[in-house]
Coordinates of C-alpha atoms in Angstrom, one line a residue:
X736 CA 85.0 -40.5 -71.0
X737 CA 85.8 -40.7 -74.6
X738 CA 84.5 -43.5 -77.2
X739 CA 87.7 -44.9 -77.1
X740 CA 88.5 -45.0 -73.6
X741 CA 84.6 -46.9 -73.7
X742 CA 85.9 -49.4 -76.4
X743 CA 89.1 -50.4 -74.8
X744 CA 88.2 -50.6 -70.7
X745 CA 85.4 -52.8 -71.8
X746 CA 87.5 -54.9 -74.4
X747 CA 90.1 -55.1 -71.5
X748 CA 87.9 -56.1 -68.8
X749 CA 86.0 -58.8 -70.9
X750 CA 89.5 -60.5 -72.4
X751 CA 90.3 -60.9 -69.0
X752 CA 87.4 -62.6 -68.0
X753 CA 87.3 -64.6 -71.1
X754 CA 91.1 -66.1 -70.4
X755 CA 90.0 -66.5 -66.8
X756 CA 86.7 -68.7 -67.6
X757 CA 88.5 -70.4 -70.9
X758 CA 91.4 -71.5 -68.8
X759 CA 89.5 -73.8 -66.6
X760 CA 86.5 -74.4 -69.5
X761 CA 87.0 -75.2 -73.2
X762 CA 90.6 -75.3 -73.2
X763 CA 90.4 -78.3 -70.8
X764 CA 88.0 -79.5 -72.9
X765 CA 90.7 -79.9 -75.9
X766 CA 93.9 -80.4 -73.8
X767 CA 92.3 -83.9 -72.3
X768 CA 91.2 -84.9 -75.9
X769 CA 94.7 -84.4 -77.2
X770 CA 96.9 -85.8 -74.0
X771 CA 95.0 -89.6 -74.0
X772 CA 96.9 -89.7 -77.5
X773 CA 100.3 -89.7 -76.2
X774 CA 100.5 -92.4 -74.0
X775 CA 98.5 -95.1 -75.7
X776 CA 101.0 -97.7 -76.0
X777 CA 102.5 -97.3 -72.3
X778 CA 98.8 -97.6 -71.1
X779 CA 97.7 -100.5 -72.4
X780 CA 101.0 -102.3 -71.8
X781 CA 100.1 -101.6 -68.1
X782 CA 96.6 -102.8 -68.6
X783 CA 98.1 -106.0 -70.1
X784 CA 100.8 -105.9 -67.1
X785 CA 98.1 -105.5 -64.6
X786 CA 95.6 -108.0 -65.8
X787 CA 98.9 -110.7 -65.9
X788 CA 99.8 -109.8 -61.8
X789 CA 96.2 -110.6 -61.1
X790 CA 95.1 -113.3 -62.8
X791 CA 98.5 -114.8 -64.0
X792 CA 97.5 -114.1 -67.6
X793 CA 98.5 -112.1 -70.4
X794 CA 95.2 -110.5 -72.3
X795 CA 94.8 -110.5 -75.9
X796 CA 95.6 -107.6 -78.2
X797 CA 92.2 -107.4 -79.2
X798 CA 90.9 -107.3 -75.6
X799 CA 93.5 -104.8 -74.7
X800 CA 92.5 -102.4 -77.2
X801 CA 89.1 -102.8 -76.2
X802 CA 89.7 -101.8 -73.1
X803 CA 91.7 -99.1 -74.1
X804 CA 89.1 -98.0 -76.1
X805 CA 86.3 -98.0 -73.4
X806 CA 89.0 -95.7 -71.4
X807 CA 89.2 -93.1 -74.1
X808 CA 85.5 -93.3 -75.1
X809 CA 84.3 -92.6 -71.1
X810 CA 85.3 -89.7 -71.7
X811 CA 82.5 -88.8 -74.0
X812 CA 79.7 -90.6 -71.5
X813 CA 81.2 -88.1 -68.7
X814 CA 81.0 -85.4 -70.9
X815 CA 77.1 -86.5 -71.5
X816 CA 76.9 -86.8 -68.0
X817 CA 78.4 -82.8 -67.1
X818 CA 75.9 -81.2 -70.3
X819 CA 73.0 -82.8 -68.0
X820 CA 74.4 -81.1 -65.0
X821 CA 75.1 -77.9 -66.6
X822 CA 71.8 -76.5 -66.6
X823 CA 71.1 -77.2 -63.4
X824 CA 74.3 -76.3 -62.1
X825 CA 74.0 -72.9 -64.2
X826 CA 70.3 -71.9 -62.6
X827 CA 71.3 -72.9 -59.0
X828 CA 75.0 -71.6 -58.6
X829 CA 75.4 -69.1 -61.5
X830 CA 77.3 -69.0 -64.5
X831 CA 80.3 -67.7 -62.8
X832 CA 80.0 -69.9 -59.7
X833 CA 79.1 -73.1 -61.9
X834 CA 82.9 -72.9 -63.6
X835 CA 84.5 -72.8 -59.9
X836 CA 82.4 -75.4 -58.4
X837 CA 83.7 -77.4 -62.2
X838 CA 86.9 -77.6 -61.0
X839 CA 86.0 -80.4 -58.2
X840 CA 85.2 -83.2 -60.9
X841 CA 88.9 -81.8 -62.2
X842 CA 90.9 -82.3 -59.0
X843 CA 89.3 -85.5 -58.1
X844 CA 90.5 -87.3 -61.8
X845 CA 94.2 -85.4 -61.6
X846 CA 94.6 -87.5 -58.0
X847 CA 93.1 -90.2 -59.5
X848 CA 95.3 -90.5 -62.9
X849 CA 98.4 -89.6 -60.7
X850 CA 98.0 -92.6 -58.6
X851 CA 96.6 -95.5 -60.9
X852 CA 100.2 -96.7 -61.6
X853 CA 101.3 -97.3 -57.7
X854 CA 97.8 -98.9 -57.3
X855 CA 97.9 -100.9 -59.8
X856 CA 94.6 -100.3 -60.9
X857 CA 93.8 -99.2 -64.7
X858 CA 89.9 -98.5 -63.6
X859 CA 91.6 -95.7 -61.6
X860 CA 92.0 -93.9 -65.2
X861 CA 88.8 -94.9 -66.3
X862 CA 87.2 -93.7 -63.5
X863 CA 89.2 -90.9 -64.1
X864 CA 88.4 -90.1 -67.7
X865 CA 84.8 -90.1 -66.6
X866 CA 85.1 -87.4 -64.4
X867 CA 87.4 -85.2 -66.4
X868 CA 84.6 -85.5 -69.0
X869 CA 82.4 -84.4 -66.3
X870 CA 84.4 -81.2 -66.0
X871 CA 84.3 -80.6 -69.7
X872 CA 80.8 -81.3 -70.3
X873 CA 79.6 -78.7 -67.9
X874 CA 82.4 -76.3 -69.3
X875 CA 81.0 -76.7 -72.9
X876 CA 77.8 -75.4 -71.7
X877 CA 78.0 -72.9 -69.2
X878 CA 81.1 -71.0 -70.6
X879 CA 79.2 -70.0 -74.0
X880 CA 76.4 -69.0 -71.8
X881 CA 78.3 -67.0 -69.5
X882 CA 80.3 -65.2 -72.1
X883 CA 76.8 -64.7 -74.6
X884 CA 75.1 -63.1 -71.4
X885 CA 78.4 -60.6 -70.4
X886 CA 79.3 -59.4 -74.2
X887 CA 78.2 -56.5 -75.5
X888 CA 76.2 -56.5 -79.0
X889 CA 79.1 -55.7 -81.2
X890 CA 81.7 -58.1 -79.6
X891 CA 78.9 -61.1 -78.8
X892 CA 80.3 -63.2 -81.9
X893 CA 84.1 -62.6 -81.2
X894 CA 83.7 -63.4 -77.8
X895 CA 81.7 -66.1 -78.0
X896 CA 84.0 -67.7 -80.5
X897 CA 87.0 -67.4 -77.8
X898 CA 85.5 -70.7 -76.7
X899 CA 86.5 -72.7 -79.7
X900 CA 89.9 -70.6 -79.7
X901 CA 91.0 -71.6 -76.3
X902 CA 89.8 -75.4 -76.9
X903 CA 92.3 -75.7 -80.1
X904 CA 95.0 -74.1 -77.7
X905 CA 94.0 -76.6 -75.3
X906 CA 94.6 -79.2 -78.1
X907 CA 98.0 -78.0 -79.2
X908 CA 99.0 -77.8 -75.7
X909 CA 98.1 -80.9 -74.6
X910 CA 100.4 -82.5 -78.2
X911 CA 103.2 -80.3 -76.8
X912 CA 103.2 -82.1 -73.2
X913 CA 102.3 -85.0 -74.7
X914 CA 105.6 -84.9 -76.5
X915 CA 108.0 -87.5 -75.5
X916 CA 110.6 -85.2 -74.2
X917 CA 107.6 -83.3 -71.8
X918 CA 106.0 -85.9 -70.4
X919 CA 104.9 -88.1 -73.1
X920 CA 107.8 -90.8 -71.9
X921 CA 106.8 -94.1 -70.1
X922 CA 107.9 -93.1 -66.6
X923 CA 105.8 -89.9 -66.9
X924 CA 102.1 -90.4 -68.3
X925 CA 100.6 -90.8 -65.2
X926 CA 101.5 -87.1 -64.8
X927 CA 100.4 -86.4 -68.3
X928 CA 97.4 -87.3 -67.8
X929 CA 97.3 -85.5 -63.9
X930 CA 98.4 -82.2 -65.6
X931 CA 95.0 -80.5 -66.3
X932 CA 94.9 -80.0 -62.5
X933 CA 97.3 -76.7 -62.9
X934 CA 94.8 -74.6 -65.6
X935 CA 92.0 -76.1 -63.6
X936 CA 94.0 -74.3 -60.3
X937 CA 94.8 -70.9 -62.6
X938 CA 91.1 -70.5 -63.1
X939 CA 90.2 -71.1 -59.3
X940 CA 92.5 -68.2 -58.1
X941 CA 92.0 -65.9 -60.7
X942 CA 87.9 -66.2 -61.6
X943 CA 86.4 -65.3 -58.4
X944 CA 87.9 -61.8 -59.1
X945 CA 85.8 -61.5 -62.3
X946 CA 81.5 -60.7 -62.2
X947 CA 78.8 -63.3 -63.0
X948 CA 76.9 -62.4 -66.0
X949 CA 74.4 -59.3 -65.5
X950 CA 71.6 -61.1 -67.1
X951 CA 71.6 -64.0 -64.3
X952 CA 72.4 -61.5 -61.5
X953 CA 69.0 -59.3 -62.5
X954 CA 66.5 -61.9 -64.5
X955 CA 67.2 -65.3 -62.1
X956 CA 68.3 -63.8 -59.1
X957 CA 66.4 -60.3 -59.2
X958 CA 69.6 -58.5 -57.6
X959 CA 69.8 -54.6 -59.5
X960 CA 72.4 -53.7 -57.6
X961 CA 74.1 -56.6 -58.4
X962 CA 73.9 -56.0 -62.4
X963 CA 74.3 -52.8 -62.5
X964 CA 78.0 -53.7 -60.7
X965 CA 78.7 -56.4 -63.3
X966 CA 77.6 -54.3 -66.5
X967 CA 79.8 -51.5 -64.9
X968 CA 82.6 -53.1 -65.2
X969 CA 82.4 -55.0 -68.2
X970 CA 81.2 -52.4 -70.3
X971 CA 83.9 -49.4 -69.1
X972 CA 80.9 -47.1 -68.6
X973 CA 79.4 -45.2 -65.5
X974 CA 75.8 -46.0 -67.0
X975 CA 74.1 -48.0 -69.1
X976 CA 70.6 -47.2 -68.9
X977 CA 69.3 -48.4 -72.0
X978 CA 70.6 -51.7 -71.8
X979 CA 69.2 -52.2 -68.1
X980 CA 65.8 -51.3 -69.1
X981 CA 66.1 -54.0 -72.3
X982 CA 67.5 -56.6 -69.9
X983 CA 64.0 -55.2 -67.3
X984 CA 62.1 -55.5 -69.7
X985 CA 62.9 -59.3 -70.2
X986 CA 62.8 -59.9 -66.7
X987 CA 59.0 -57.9 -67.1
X988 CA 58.4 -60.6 -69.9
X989 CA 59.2 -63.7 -68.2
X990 CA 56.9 -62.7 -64.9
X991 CA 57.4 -65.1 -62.3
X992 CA 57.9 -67.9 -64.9
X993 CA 60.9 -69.9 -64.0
X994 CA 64.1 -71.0 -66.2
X995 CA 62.4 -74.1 -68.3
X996 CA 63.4 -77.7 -67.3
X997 CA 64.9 -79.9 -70.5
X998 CA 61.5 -82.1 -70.7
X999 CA 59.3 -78.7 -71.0
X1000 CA 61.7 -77.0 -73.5
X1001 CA 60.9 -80.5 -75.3
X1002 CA 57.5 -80.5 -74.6
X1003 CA 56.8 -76.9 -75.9
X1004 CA 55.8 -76.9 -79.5
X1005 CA 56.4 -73.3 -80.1
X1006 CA 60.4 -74.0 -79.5
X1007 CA 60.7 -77.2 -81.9
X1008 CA 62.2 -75.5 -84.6
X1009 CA 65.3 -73.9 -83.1
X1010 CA 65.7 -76.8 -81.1
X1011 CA 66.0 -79.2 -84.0
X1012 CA 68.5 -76.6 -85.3
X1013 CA 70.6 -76.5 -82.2
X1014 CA 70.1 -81.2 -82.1
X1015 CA 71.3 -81.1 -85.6
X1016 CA 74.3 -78.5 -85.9
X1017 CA 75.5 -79.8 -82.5
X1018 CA 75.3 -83.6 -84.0
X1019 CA 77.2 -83.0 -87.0
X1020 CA 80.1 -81.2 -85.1
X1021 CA 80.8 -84.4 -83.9
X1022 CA 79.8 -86.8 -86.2
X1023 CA 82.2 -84.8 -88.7
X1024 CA 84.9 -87.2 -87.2
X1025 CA 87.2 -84.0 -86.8
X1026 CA 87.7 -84.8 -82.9
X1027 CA 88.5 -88.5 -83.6
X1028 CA 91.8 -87.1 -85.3
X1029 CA 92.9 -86.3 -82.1
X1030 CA 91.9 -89.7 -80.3
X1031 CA 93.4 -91.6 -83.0
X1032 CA 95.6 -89.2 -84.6
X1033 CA 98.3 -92.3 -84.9
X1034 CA 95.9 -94.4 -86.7
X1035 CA 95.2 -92.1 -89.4
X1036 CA 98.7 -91.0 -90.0
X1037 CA 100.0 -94.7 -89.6
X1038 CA 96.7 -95.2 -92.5
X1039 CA 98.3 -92.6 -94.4
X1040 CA 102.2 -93.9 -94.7
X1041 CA 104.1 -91.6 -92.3
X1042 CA 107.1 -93.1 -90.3
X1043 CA 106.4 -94.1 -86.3
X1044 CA 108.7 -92.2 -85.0
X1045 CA 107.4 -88.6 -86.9
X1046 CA 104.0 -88.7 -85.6
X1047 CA 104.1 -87.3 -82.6
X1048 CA 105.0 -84.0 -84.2
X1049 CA 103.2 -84.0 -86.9
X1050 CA 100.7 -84.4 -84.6
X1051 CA 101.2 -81.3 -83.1
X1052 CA 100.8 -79.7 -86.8
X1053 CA 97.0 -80.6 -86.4
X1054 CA 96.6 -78.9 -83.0
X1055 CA 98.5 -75.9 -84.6
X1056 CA 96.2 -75.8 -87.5
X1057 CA 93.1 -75.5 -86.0
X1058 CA 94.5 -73.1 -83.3
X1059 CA 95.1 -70.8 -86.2
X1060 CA 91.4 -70.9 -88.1
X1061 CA 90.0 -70.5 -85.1
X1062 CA 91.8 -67.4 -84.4
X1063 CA 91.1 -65.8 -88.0
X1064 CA 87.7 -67.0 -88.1
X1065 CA 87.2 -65.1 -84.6
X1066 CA 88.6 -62.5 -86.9
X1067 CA 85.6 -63.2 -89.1
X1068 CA 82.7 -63.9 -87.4
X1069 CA 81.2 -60.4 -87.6
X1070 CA 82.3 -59.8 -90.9
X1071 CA 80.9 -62.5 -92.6
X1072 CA 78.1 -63.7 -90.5
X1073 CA 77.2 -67.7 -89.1
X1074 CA 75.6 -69.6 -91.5
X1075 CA 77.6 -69.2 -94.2
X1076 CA 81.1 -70.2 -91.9
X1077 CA 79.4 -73.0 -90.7
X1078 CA 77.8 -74.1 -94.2
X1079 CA 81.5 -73.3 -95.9
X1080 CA 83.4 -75.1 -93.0
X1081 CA 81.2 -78.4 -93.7
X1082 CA 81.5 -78.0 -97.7
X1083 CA 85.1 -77.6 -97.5
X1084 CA 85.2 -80.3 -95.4
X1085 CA 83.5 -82.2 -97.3
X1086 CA 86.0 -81.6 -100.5
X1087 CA 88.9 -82.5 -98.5
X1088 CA 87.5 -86.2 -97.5
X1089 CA 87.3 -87.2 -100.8
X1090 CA 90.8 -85.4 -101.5
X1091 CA 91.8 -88.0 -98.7
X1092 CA 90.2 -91.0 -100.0
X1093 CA 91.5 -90.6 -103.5
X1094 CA 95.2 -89.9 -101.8
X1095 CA 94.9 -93.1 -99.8
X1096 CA 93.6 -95.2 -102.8
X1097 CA 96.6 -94.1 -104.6
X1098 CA 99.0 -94.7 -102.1
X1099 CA 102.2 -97.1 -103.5
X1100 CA 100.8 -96.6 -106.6
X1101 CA 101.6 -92.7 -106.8
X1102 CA 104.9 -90.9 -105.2
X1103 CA 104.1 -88.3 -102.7
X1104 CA 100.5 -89.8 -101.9
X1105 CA 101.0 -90.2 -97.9
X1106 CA 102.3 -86.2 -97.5
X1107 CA 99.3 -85.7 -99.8
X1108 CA 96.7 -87.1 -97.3
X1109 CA 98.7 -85.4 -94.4
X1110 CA 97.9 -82.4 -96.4
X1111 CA 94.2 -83.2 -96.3
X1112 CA 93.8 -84.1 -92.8
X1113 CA 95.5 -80.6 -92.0
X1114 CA 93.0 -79.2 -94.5
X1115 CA 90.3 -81.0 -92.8
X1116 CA 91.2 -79.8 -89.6
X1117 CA 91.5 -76.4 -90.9
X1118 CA 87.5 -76.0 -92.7
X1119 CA 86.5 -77.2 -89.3
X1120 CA 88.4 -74.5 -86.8
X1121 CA 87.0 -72.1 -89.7
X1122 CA 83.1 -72.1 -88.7
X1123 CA 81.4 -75.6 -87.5
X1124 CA 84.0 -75.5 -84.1
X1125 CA 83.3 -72.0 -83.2
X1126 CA 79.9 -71.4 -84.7
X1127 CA 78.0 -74.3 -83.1
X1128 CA 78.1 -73.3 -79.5
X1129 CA 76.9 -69.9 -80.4
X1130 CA 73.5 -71.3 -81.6
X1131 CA 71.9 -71.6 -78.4
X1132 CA 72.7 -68.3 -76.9
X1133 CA 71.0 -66.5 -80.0
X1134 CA 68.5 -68.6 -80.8
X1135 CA 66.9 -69.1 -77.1
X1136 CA 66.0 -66.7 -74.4
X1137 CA 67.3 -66.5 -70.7
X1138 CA 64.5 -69.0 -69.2
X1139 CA 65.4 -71.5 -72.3
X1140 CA 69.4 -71.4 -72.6
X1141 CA 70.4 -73.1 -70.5
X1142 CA 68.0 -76.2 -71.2
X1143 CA 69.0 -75.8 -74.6
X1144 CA 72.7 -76.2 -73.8
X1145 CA 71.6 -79.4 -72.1
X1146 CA 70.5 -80.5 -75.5
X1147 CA 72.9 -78.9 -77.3
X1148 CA 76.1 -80.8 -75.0
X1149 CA 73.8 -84.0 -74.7
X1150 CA 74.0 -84.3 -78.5
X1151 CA 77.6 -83.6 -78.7
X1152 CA 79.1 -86.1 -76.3
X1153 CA 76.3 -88.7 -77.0
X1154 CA 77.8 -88.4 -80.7
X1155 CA 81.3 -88.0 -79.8
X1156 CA 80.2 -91.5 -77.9
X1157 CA 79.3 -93.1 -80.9
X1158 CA 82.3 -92.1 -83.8
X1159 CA 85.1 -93.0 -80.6
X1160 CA 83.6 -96.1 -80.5
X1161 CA 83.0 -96.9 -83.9
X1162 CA 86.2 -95.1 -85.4
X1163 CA 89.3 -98.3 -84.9
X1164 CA 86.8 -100.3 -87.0
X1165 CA 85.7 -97.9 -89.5
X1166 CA 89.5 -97.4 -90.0
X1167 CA 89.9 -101.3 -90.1
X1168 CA 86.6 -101.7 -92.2
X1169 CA 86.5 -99.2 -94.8
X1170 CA 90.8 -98.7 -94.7
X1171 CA 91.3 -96.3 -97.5
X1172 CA 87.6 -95.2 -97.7
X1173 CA 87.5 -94.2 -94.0
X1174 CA 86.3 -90.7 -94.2
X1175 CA 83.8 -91.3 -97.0
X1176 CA 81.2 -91.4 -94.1
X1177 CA 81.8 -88.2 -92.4
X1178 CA 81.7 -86.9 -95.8
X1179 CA 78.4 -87.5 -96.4
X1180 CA 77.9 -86.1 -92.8
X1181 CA 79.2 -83.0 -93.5
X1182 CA 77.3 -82.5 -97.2
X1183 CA 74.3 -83.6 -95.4
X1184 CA 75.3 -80.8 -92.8
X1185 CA 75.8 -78.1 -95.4
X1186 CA 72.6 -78.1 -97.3
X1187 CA 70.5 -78.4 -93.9
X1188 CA 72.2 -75.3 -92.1
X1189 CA 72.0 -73.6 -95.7
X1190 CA 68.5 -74.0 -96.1
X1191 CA 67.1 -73.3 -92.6
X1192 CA 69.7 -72.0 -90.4
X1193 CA 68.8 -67.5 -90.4
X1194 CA 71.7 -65.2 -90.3
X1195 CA 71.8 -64.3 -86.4
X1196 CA 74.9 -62.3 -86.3
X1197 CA 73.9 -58.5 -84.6
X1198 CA 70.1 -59.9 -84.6
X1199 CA 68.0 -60.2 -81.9
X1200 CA 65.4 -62.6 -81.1
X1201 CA 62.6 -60.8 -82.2
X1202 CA 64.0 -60.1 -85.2
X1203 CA 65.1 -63.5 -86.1
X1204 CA 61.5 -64.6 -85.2
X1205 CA 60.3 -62.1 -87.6
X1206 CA 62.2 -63.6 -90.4
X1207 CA 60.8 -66.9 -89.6
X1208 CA 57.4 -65.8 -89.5
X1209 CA 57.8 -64.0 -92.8
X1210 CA 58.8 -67.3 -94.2
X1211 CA 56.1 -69.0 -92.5
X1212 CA 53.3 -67.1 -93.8
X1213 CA 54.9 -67.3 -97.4
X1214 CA 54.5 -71.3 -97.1
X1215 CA 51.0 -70.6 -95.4
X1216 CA 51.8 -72.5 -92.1
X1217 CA 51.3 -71.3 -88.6
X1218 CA 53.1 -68.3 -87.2
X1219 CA 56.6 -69.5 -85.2
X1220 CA 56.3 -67.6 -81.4
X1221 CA 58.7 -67.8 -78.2
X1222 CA 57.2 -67.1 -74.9
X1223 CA 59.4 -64.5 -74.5
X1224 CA 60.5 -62.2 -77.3
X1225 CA 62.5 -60.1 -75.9
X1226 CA 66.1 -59.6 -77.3
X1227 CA 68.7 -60.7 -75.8
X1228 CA 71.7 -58.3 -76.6
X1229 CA 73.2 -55.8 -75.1
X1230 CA 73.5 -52.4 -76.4
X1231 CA 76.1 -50.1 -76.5
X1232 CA 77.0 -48.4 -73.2
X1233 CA 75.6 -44.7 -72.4
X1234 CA 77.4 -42.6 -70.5
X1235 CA 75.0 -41.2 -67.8
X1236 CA 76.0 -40.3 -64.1
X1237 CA 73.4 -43.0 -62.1
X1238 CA 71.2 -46.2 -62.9

């Protein structure tokens, strides 16, 4: 078998897997953010509708958008709800089987949203909103751990990034339906908002034909055979000894220790200082305010001058934009490394929020200002598919072993939805507060995020853990403090495949 035959069989086999896991994963994640957009106004005019045929009265605006906002915001509690179930779910069932078993929370909130209207009951949606966040929070987590355990070495970035590739398609598919002419009209959005069932049903049928991730099959399940099967067919090559004795020799490590439970990866000292990385990185992809663009894209574009009736597709521009940074930065990734994408994206970022501030100030005052703060929120949206929404979710897989990922991913999700939580909530009245200086806050979040990720984040790209241990030790004993340590140190990448006739 020649080198290329090698490259291509194992790029095949894993792009195949990666669209089957995506489907059902992160690109639900971003098609459910972007679909609650479209049908704002017909929603709460059936809240308001429903409220009046029960009680005989109308409800106030205010109390209507409150509501409204509680159903777009339980979205974000399910979603904290689903990160706490992930590791679990990931230990017990697999990676592979975790993403199957995901699709339940799925088809229960399609049938919900799909029948709220005839019942007459808008806690149907919130109910259903919960556990669609359910299905997204688990997918966050396990999907980056399954694809960081089933890449080889030299394509662990690229496909890892996939996951924040497929959630800006999700985004820019979910504007497209959301589309008055799809099914963004009034009859329609309770089937707008039932139409994540069919990539949820895509993934169901076409998954179980795809392995579980090697590492699981040998380290939590012991099964040799098992891995050896999996790595064969990911990796295109008859053998692979070397990488089977690396992943052995991390099973040798962790003895009969089992996977680590979220209150004793807290507990244990020796793994403060990537978790405080992983808390941090994973708080300021949220607290950014990039996602709440697309939960209140009409806000900010209505904030910004530009007509009623063209928002819908500029809309769609935003979900476009970050659909394309995501792809060149998967481009990028092993090229140019993590930290400095992720410190760029929040600096650039950064720029662009005061672009937008200064644009809205000026707006009446200065022709051309509303297309100008279009151009920044495009911008905005841009610096962020560029590292911090590809980046992030890589952390934990390189920065944890296999008995600590997948706690860590219950940290790292926890963070994410509990601050995705907060800005949902807090974002109509930072709008109604601050008006023109809206974005002057996340900002400040995302300088604050650039100098911490540039000052103690290490390059992990093609490193293993040992090696990125090493370079925190080195810094440790420079600063004369104790020597950093994780219980197990071996690495965690694969090699590249040898071509040998038996295991």
């Amino acid at each position: 078998m020649n080198e290329t035959t090698k490259q291509g069989g194992c790029t095949r086999t894993l792009a195949l897997t990666v669209c089957s896991a995506a489907i059902g994963g992160t690109f639900q994640y971003g098609y459910n953010i972007s679909i609650i957009n479209a049908p704002t106004s017909y929603v709460q005019k059936f809240i308001n509708e429903t409220c009046n045929e029960r009680w005989g009265t109308a409800l106030e605006p205010s109390q209507v958008t409150l509501i409204w906002t509680f159903i777009v915001s339980t979205y974000s509690l399910g979603g904290l709800l689903g990160s706490l179930l992930a590791g679990p779910m990931a230990i017990k069932f697999g990676r592979k089987g975790s993403l199957l078993l995901n699709n339940t929370f799925l088809f229960l909130s399609a049938v919900l949203a799909l029948s709220s209207r005839s019942a007459g009951s808008f806690e149907m949606i919130l109910l259903a909103r919960l556990l669609v966040g359910v299905n997204a929070g688990v997918s966050m987590n396990v999907q980056p751990m399954y694809f960081g355990e089933s890449a080889p070495k030299n394509l662990r970035g690229a496909v890892a990034f996939s996951s924040a590739v497929f959630t800006a398609l999700g985004i820019l598919m979910g504007q497209i339906m959301g589309l008055t002419e799809v099914l963004g009209s009034e009859s329609l959005w309770p089937y707008l908002l039932a139409s994540n069932a069919l990539p949820g049903l895509v993934q169901l049928i076409t998954l179980p034909w795809f392995p579980e991730s090697p590492r699981y099959l040998l380290i939590d399940r012991g099964d040799r055979e098992a891995c050896g099967q999996a790595l064969r067919r990911l990796r295109a090559c008859s053998v692979f000894t070397e990488e089977m004795e690396e992943i052995l020799q991390e099973q040798a490590g962790a003895g009969d220790a089992h996977a680590k439970t979220l209150w004793e990866l807290i507990r244990d000292r020796s793994l403060r200082r990537p978790l405080c990385l992983v808390m941090v990185a994973s708080s300021a992809m949220m607290l950014c305010g990039n996602d709440s663009i697309y939960f209140y894209a009409s806000y900010i574009f209505q904030e910004a001058g530009i007509p009623t009736d063209k928002i819908q597709y500029i809309t769609i521009g935003t979900g476009a934009c970050e659909f394309t940074s995501a792809l060149v930065c998967n481009l990028l990734i092993e090229r140019v490394g993590r930290r400095l994408l992720l410190a760029g994206g929040y600096l650039f970022m950064a720029c662009w929020a005061v672009v937008f501030t200064v644009a809205l100030s000026l707006e009446g005052k200065v022709a051309g200002m509303p297309y100008l703060s279009m151009a920044c929120v495009f911008a905005y949206i841009l610096s962020f598919g560029m590292g911090p929404a590809g980046v992030t979710g890589i952390l934990p897989a390189e920065l944890f072993d296999q008995l600590t990922r997948p706690a860590a991913y219950m940290v790292a999700g926890s963070m994410m939805w509990l601050n995705l939580f907060v800005v949902g909530m807090a974002f109509p009245f930072i709008v109604n507060g601050l008006g023109q200086f809206c974005f002057l806050p996340f900002g400040a979040v995302c300088v604050a995020s650039c100098l911490f990720i540039s000052f103690t984040l290490p390059e992990t790209k093609g490193r293993t853990l040992a090696e990125i241990t090493e370079e925190w030790n080195k810094k440790d004993t420079a600063n004369g403090r104790p020597k950093y340590s994780q219980q197990s140190q071996s690495p965690t990448d694969p090699p590249e495949c040898l071509e040998i006739e038996k295991i």
